[in-house]
Coordinates of C-alpha atoms in Angstrom, one line a residue:
M1 CA -40.7 29.8 -3.9
T2 CA -37.3 30.1 -4.1
A3 CA -34.6 27.0 -4.8
H4 CA -32.5 25.7 -1.8
L5 CA -28.8 25.8 -3.7
S6 CA -27.4 27.9 -1.1
E7 CA -23.9 26.9 -2.9
T8 CA -22.9 27.6 -6.6
L9 CA -22.7 24.5 -8.0
T10 CA -21.0 23.3 -11.7
L11 CA -23.7 20.9 -13.4
L12 CA -23.8 19.7 -17.2
L13 CA -27.0 19.4 -18.5
I14 CA -27.2 16.5 -21.4
E15 CA -30.3 17.4 -23.4
D16 CA -30.8 17.4 -26.7
D17 CA -34.1 19.6 -26.9
D18 CA -33.8 23.4 -26.8
G19 CA -37.3 23.8 -24.8
D20 CA -36.6 21.5 -22.4
A21 CA -33.2 23.0 -21.3
I22 CA -34.0 26.2 -21.5
L23 CA -37.2 25.0 -19.1
V24 CA -34.4 23.1 -16.7
E25 CA -32.1 26.4 -16.9
E26 CA -34.6 29.2 -16.1
L27 CA -36.1 26.6 -12.8
L28 CA -32.6 26.8 -12.0
K29 CA -32.1 30.4 -12.3
Q30 CA -34.6 30.7 -9.1
A31 CA -32.3 29.4 -7.0
E32 CA -30.8 31.2 -4.1
A33 CA -27.3 31.0 -5.5
P34 CA -28.1 29.9 -9.2
P35 CA -25.5 26.7 -10.8
R36 CA -23.3 27.6 -13.2
I37 CA -24.8 25.7 -16.1
F38 CA -22.7 23.3 -19.4
R39 CA -25.0 21.9 -22.0
A40 CA -24.7 19.1 -24.3
R41 CA -27.0 18.2 -26.9
S42 CA -25.4 14.9 -27.3
L43 CA -22.9 12.5 -25.3
R44 CA -20.5 12.8 -27.7
E45 CA -20.1 16.5 -26.8
A46 CA -20.8 15.8 -23.2
E47 CA -17.7 13.8 -23.2
A48 CA -15.9 16.7 -24.4
R49 CA -17.3 18.8 -21.8
L50 CA -17.1 16.6 -18.8
S51 CA -14.2 17.7 -16.4
A52 CA -13.6 17.6 -12.6
R53 CA -15.4 20.6 -12.0
I54 CA -19.2 18.9 -12.8
Q55 CA -20.6 18.4 -9.6
C56 CA -23.8 17.0 -10.8
V57 CA -25.0 15.5 -14.4
L58 CA -28.9 16.1 -15.5
V59 CA -29.3 13.6 -18.3
D60 CA -31.9 12.8 -20.7
L61 CA -32.3 9.6 -21.6
S62 CA -33.3 10.2 -25.0
L63 CA -30.2 11.6 -27.5
P64 CA -29.4 11.4 -30.7
D65 CA -26.3 9.1 -30.4
T66 CA -27.5 6.8 -27.8
S67 CA -31.0 6.0 -25.9
G68 CA -32.4 4.5 -23.0
L69 CA -30.4 2.8 -20.2
E70 CA -27.4 2.8 -22.1
T71 CA -27.2 6.3 -21.8
L72 CA -27.2 6.6 -18.5
E73 CA -24.3 3.2 -18.5
R74 CA -22.4 5.4 -20.6
V75 CA -22.6 8.8 -18.9
L76 CA -21.9 6.8 -15.5
A77 CA -18.5 5.6 -16.8
L78 CA -17.7 8.3 -18.4
A79 CA -18.7 10.4 -14.7
P80 CA -18.2 7.7 -12.4
H81 CA -17.1 9.9 -9.9
T82 CA -19.9 12.3 -10.3
A83 CA -23.5 12.8 -9.1
V84 CA -25.7 11.6 -12.3
L85 CA -29.7 12.9 -12.1
V86 CA -31.7 11.7 -15.1
L87 CA -34.3 14.0 -16.0
T88 CA -36.5 12.6 -19.0
G89 CA -40.4 12.4 -20.3
L90 CA -40.4 8.7 -19.3
R91 CA -43.1 8.0 -16.9
D92 CA -42.0 4.6 -16.7
V93 CA -41.6 3.2 -12.8
H94 CA -39.8 0.0 -14.0
V95 CA -37.2 2.2 -16.1
A96 CA -36.7 4.6 -12.8
V97 CA -36.0 1.8 -10.9
S98 CA -33.5 0.0 -13.3
A99 CA -32.1 3.4 -13.8
V100 CA -31.3 3.9 -9.8
Q101 CA -30.0 0.3 -9.9
A102 CA -27.6 1.3 -12.5
G103 CA -26.0 4.2 -10.4
A104 CA -28.7 7.5 -10.3
Q105 CA -29.1 8.8 -7.8
D106 CA -32.4 10.4 -9.0
Y107 CA -34.6 9.9 -11.6
L108 CA -37.2 12.4 -12.3
V109 CA -39.8 13.6 -15.4
K110 CA -39.7 16.8 -16.8
G111 CA -43.6 16.8 -16.4
D112 CA -43.4 16.6 -12.6
I113 CA -40.7 19.3 -11.8
D114 CA -40.7 22.2 -10.2
E115 CA -37.8 24.3 -8.9
R116 CA -38.0 23.3 -5.3
L117 CA -37.9 19.5 -6.4
L118 CA -35.2 20.5 -9.1
A119 CA -33.1 22.3 -6.6
R120 CA -33.9 20.0 -3.8
A121 CA -32.9 16.7 -6.1
I122 CA -30.1 18.3 -7.6
R123 CA -28.5 19.0 -4.2
Y124 CA -29.4 15.3 -2.3
A125 CA -28.3 13.6 -5.6
I126 CA -24.7 15.5 -4.7
E127 CA -25.1 14.6 -1.2
R128 CA -25.6 10.7 -1.6
K129 CA -22.8 10.3 -4.1
R130 CA -20.1 11.9 -1.6
A131 CA -22.1 9.5 1.0
D132 CA -21.4 6.8 -1.5
Q133 CA -18.2 7.6 -2.2
A134 CA -17.0 8.0 1.3
H135 CA -18.4 4.4 1.9
L136 CA -16.9 3.1 -0.9
R137 CA -13.4 4.5 0.4
L138 CA -14.1 3.1 3.9
V139 CA -14.9 -0.5 2.2
Q140 CA -11.7 -0.5 0.3
A141 CA -9.2 0.8 3.6
E142 CA -11.5 -2.2 5.8
L143 CA -10.4 -4.6 2.6
T144 CA -6.7 -2.8 2.4
T145 CA -6.2 -3.7 6.2
K146 CA -7.5 -7.1 6.0
E147 CA -4.9 -7.6 2.8
N148 CA -2.0 -6.4 5.0
A149 CA -2.6 -8.3 7.4
R150 CA -2.8 -11.5 5.5
L151 CA 0.6 -10.1 4.0
E152 CA 2.2 -9.4 6.8
N153 CA 1.5 -12.4 8.9
A154 CA 2.9 -14.4 5.9
L155 CA 5.8 -11.9 5.9
L156 CA 7.0 -12.3 9.4
P157 CA 6.2 -15.9 10.4
G158 CA 7.5 -17.5 13.9
A159 CA 10.7 -18.5 14.5
L160 CA 11.1 -23.0 13.8
L161 CA 13.9 -22.6 17.4
R162 CA 14.3 -25.9 19.6
T163 CA 17.3 -24.3 21.4
T164 CA 16.7 -21.9 24.6
A165 CA 20.2 -20.9 24.3
I166 CA 19.8 -17.8 22.5
E167 CA 17.5 -15.5 23.0
H168 CA 15.0 -14.6 19.8
V169 CA 13.3 -11.3 19.6
T170 CA 11.8 -9.3 16.3
R171 CA 10.4 -6.4 15.4
Y172 CA 8.5 -4.9 12.3
L173 CA 6.9 -1.3 11.8
P174 CA 5.2 0.0 8.6
G175 CA 6.7 3.2 7.7
S176 CA 5.3 6.5 7.7
G177 CA 3.0 6.0 4.6
G178 CA 1.1 3.0 6.2
T179 CA 2.1 1.0 3.5
L180 CA 3.1 -2.4 3.3
A181 CA 6.1 -3.1 2.1
G182 CA 8.2 -6.3 1.4
D183 CA 10.8 -6.7 4.6
F184 CA 10.7 -9.8 5.5
Y185 CA 12.6 -11.8 8.2
D186 CA 13.1 -15.9 8.7
T187 CA 14.3 -18.1 11.5
V188 CA 15.0 -21.9 11.4
Q189 CA 16.9 -24.5 13.0
T190 CA 18.3 -27.7 11.4
P191 CA 18.2 -31.1 13.2
D192 CA 22.3 -30.5 13.1
G193 CA 21.2 -27.6 15.5
A194 CA 22.7 -24.9 13.4
V195 CA 20.7 -21.4 13.2
H196 CA 19.5 -20.2 10.3
I197 CA 18.6 -16.0 10.2
V198 CA 17.5 -13.9 7.0
V199 CA 16.1 -10.3 7.1
G200 CA 15.3 -9.1 3.3
D201 CA 14.0 -6.6 1.4
V202 CA 12.4 -6.1 -1.4
C203 CA 12.2 -2.4 -3.1
G204 CA 9.2 -0.6 -3.6
H205 CA 6.1 -0.5 -1.4
G206 CA 2.2 -2.2 -1.9
P207 CA 0.6 -5.5 -2.6
D208 CA 3.0 -6.6 -4.7
E209 CA 6.6 -5.9 -3.5
A210 CA 4.7 -7.4 -0.4
A211 CA 3.4 -10.3 -2.0
L212 CA 6.6 -10.7 -3.5
G213 CA 8.4 -11.2 -0.2
V214 CA 6.4 -13.4 1.5
A215 CA 6.9 -15.5 -1.5
L216 CA 11.2 -15.2 -1.3
R217 CA 10.6 -15.8 2.4
I218 CA 8.9 -19.2 2.5
A219 CA 11.1 -20.3 -0.5
W220 CA 14.4 -19.3 2.3
R221 CA 12.1 -21.7 5.0
A222 CA 11.7 -24.0 2.5
L223 CA 15.6 -24.2 0.9
V224 CA 16.9 -24.1 4.6
L225 CA 15.0 -26.9 5.7
A226 CA 15.6 -28.6 2.6
G227 CA 19.4 -29.0 3.3
Q228 CA 20.7 -25.9 1.2
T229 CA 22.6 -23.5 2.1
G230 CA 24.9 -20.5 1.0
D231 CA 25.2 -19.4 -3.2
R232 CA 23.2 -22.3 -4.2
L233 CA 20.2 -21.1 -2.1
L234 CA 20.9 -17.5 -3.3
R235 CA 20.9 -18.2 -7.0
T236 CA 17.3 -20.2 -6.3
L237 CA 15.6 -17.3 -4.7
D238 CA 17.5 -14.6 -7.3
T239 CA 15.9 -17.5 -10.0
L240 CA 12.7 -16.7 -8.0
L241 CA 13.0 -13.3 -7.9
R242 CA 12.8 -12.8 -12.1
A243 CA 10.5 -14.9 -12.2
E244 CA 7.9 -13.4 -10.0
R245 CA 8.9 -9.9 -9.8
Q246 CA 6.5 -7.4 -11.6
A247 CA 9.0 -5.1 -13.1
P248 CA 12.7 -5.6 -14.3
E249 CA 14.1 -2.8 -12.1
I250 CA 12.7 -4.8 -9.1
F251 CA 15.6 -5.9 -6.2
T252 CA 15.8 -7.7 -3.2
T253 CA 18.0 -7.1 -0.1
L254 CA 19.0 -9.7 2.3
C255 CA 21.1 -11.1 5.0
M256 CA 21.9 -14.6 5.9
A257 CA 23.6 -15.9 9.3
T258 CA 23.9 -19.2 10.4
L259 CA 24.5 -20.1 13.7
T260 CA 27.2 -23.0 14.2
P261 CA 25.6 -25.6 16.5
D262 CA 28.0 -24.5 19.6
L263 CA 26.7 -20.8 18.7
C264 CA 30.2 -19.4 19.1
H265 CA 30.7 -18.9 15.4
A266 CA 28.3 -17.5 12.3
R267 CA 29.0 -17.5 8.6
M268 CA 27.2 -14.9 6.9
R269 CA 26.3 -13.2 3.2
V270 CA 25.3 -10.0 3.5
V271 CA 23.1 -9.6 0.0
G272 CA 23.8 -5.6 -0.9
H273 CA 22.7 -5.4 2.4
P274 CA 23.2 -3.0 5.9
P275 CA 25.9 -4.5 7.9
P276 CA 24.7 -6.3 10.8
V277 CA 25.4 -4.6 14.4
L278 CA 27.6 -7.3 16.7
V279 CA 28.0 -6.9 20.4
R280 CA 30.8 -8.9 21.9
G281 CA 32.7 -8.5 24.8
G282 CA 31.2 -5.0 25.6
V283 CA 32.6 -4.0 22.2
V284 CA 29.8 -2.4 19.9
E285 CA 30.7 -2.6 15.5
V286 CA 29.4 -3.7 12.3
V287 CA 29.9 -6.9 11.0
D288 CA 32.8 -6.4 8.9
G289 CA 33.1 -6.9 5.3
A290 CA 30.1 -6.1 4.1
P291 CA 28.1 -6.5 1.9
S292 CA 29.7 -9.3 0.2
G293 CA 28.4 -9.3 -2.9
P294 CA 25.4 -7.7 -5.0
P295 CA 21.3 -7.2 -4.6
L296 CA 18.8 -10.5 -5.8
G297 CA 17.7 -9.5 -9.1
I298 CA 20.6 -7.5 -10.4
F299 CA 23.4 -9.6 -11.8
P300 CA 22.4 -12.8 -13.2
D301 CA 26.2 -14.6 -12.4
A302 CA 26.3 -12.7 -8.8
E303 CA 28.6 -14.2 -6.8
W304 CA 28.7 -13.3 -2.5
R305 CA 31.6 -13.9 -0.2
V306 CA 31.7 -15.8 3.1
I307 CA 31.9 -13.7 5.4
D308 CA 33.2 -15.3 8.7
V309 CA 32.2 -14.2 11.6
P310 CA 33.5 -15.6 15.8
L311 CA 31.3 -14.8 18.1
G312 CA 32.1 -16.5 21.4
E313 CA 30.6 -17.1 24.5
E314 CA 28.6 -13.6 24.7
W315 CA 27.5 -11.9 22.1
S316 CA 23.9 -10.6 20.6
M317 CA 23.5 -9.7 16.8
M318 CA 21.2 -7.9 14.9
L319 CA 20.0 -8.0 11.2
Y320 CA 17.6 -5.5 10.0
T321 CA 16.5 -3.5 7.5
D322 CA 17.6 0.0 5.6
G323 CA 14.4 1.6 7.4
L324 CA 15.7 2.1 10.8
I325 CA 19.4 3.5 9.9
E326 CA 17.2 5.9 7.2
A327 CA 14.7 7.1 10.3
A328 CA 15.1 10.8 10.0
V329 CA 16.8 11.9 12.9
G330 CA 14.1 14.9 15.2
D331 CA 13.1 17.0 13.3
S332 CA 15.8 17.5 10.6
D333 CA 16.8 15.7 7.4
R334 CA 19.3 13.8 8.6
L335 CA 19.4 10.0 8.5
L336 CA 20.5 7.9 11.7
G337 CA 22.6 5.9 9.2
V338 CA 25.1 3.5 10.9
D339 CA 27.0 5.3 12.2
G340 CA 24.5 6.8 14.8
L341 CA 22.6 3.2 15.4
L342 CA 25.9 1.8 16.5
D343 CA 26.3 5.4 19.1
L344 CA 22.5 4.3 19.5
V345 CA 23.6 1.1 20.6
R346 CA 26.7 2.1 22.7
E347 CA 24.8 4.5 24.4
H348 CA 22.3 2.6 25.2
G349 CA 24.9 -0.2 26.5
T350 CA 22.9 -3.3 24.9
I351 CA 20.4 -3.7 22.2
D352 CA 17.2 -3.0 23.5
L353 CA 14.4 -2.9 20.2
D354 CA 12.0 -0.7 21.4
R355 CA 14.3 1.8 23.1
L356 CA 16.9 1.7 20.3
I357 CA 13.4 1.9 17.2
A358 CA 11.8 4.4 19.5
R359 CA 15.3 7.2 19.8
A360 CA 15.2 6.4 16.0
G361 CA 13.4 8.9 14.7
T362 CA 10.8 9.1 12.7
L363 CA 10.2 6.1 10.0
S364 CA 10.2 6.8 6.2
D365 CA 10.3 3.2 5.5
D366 CA 9.3 -0.1 7.0
L367 CA 11.6 -1.5 9.6
A368 CA 12.3 -5.6 10.5
V369 CA 14.5 -6.4 13.1
V370 CA 16.0 -9.9 13.9
L371 CA 17.7 -9.5 17.1
V372 CA 19.3 -12.9 18.8
R373 CA 21.2 -13.1 22.2
R374 CA 23.3 -15.8 23.0
R375 CA 21.4 -16.4 27.0
R376 CA 24.2 -16.7 29.8
P377 CA 24.4 -20.5 30.9

């Protein structure tokens, strides 16, 4: 009877007995598409022959350099992504169950197999391993999604605002890779009536950067509520960044703005960050004088100049991370840039975040935006 192996597979047979090895090879020669078989007589030899092209490993549990379930465990460690089928002379139900529980796709006794059973067992072992790997990837994706959601909630909090005199709008979008990064924002109103805003960006992508962004945002909020502002706050954040980052090259840019209680003036520090967009009296421009100092985490003795911004009675201000200005325009490789962003705002006549983001182009990086606008009395 013809064995049901319709595609040419690549197998590794780990068997020290020449007679048993010849038997397996003869059985598999009768397959519709006989597999390519590599032979190893010991685990050490098998380690040298294992590669990504091997689709299934057939292993005897009794080898010159290892024996029993230890053999299987060592093979599974060497080939975690490959189907493993135990082929042994030991007829023991308990060992068979233990082997499958340990990670083998099947357990066959040499004296009980024929060409049809062996071919089918190999095919099923490979498909079962593929299914297991697919399920594992699904579980990992679900866990990543849940973890990203928790981190995103911590990166993007609700504003602590008591005033109704300003409109406060936020947006966050992941980049094209879908990986969470360390972009964060926050808004807090202190008892004196001042409104404090921050938008920050930890360089890099991944859970470590996102967790660092969470730590910096929470620290910023706590410091503001404790009455710390300005350079003292930034130096504390710089110390925290250096203590918590995973690598010395990790830095953070951010933009802080403090609106006076009458909402007619802002004091800003643009820490190696893109300049905020300001609309005053129908004039669209970026805040002049940005950046006012280097990013956090680069120079231990850095200083940041204060940018005083008169706002007047009617104004809108947008703080954002560089994902917005690094968006690709249309099908070209050209980036939007600050000038392109200003052109879009002028074209719209106002800052409409959803419309602006839709027109900006394809995001290659995460984007966090905070828009504050003084409401008309």
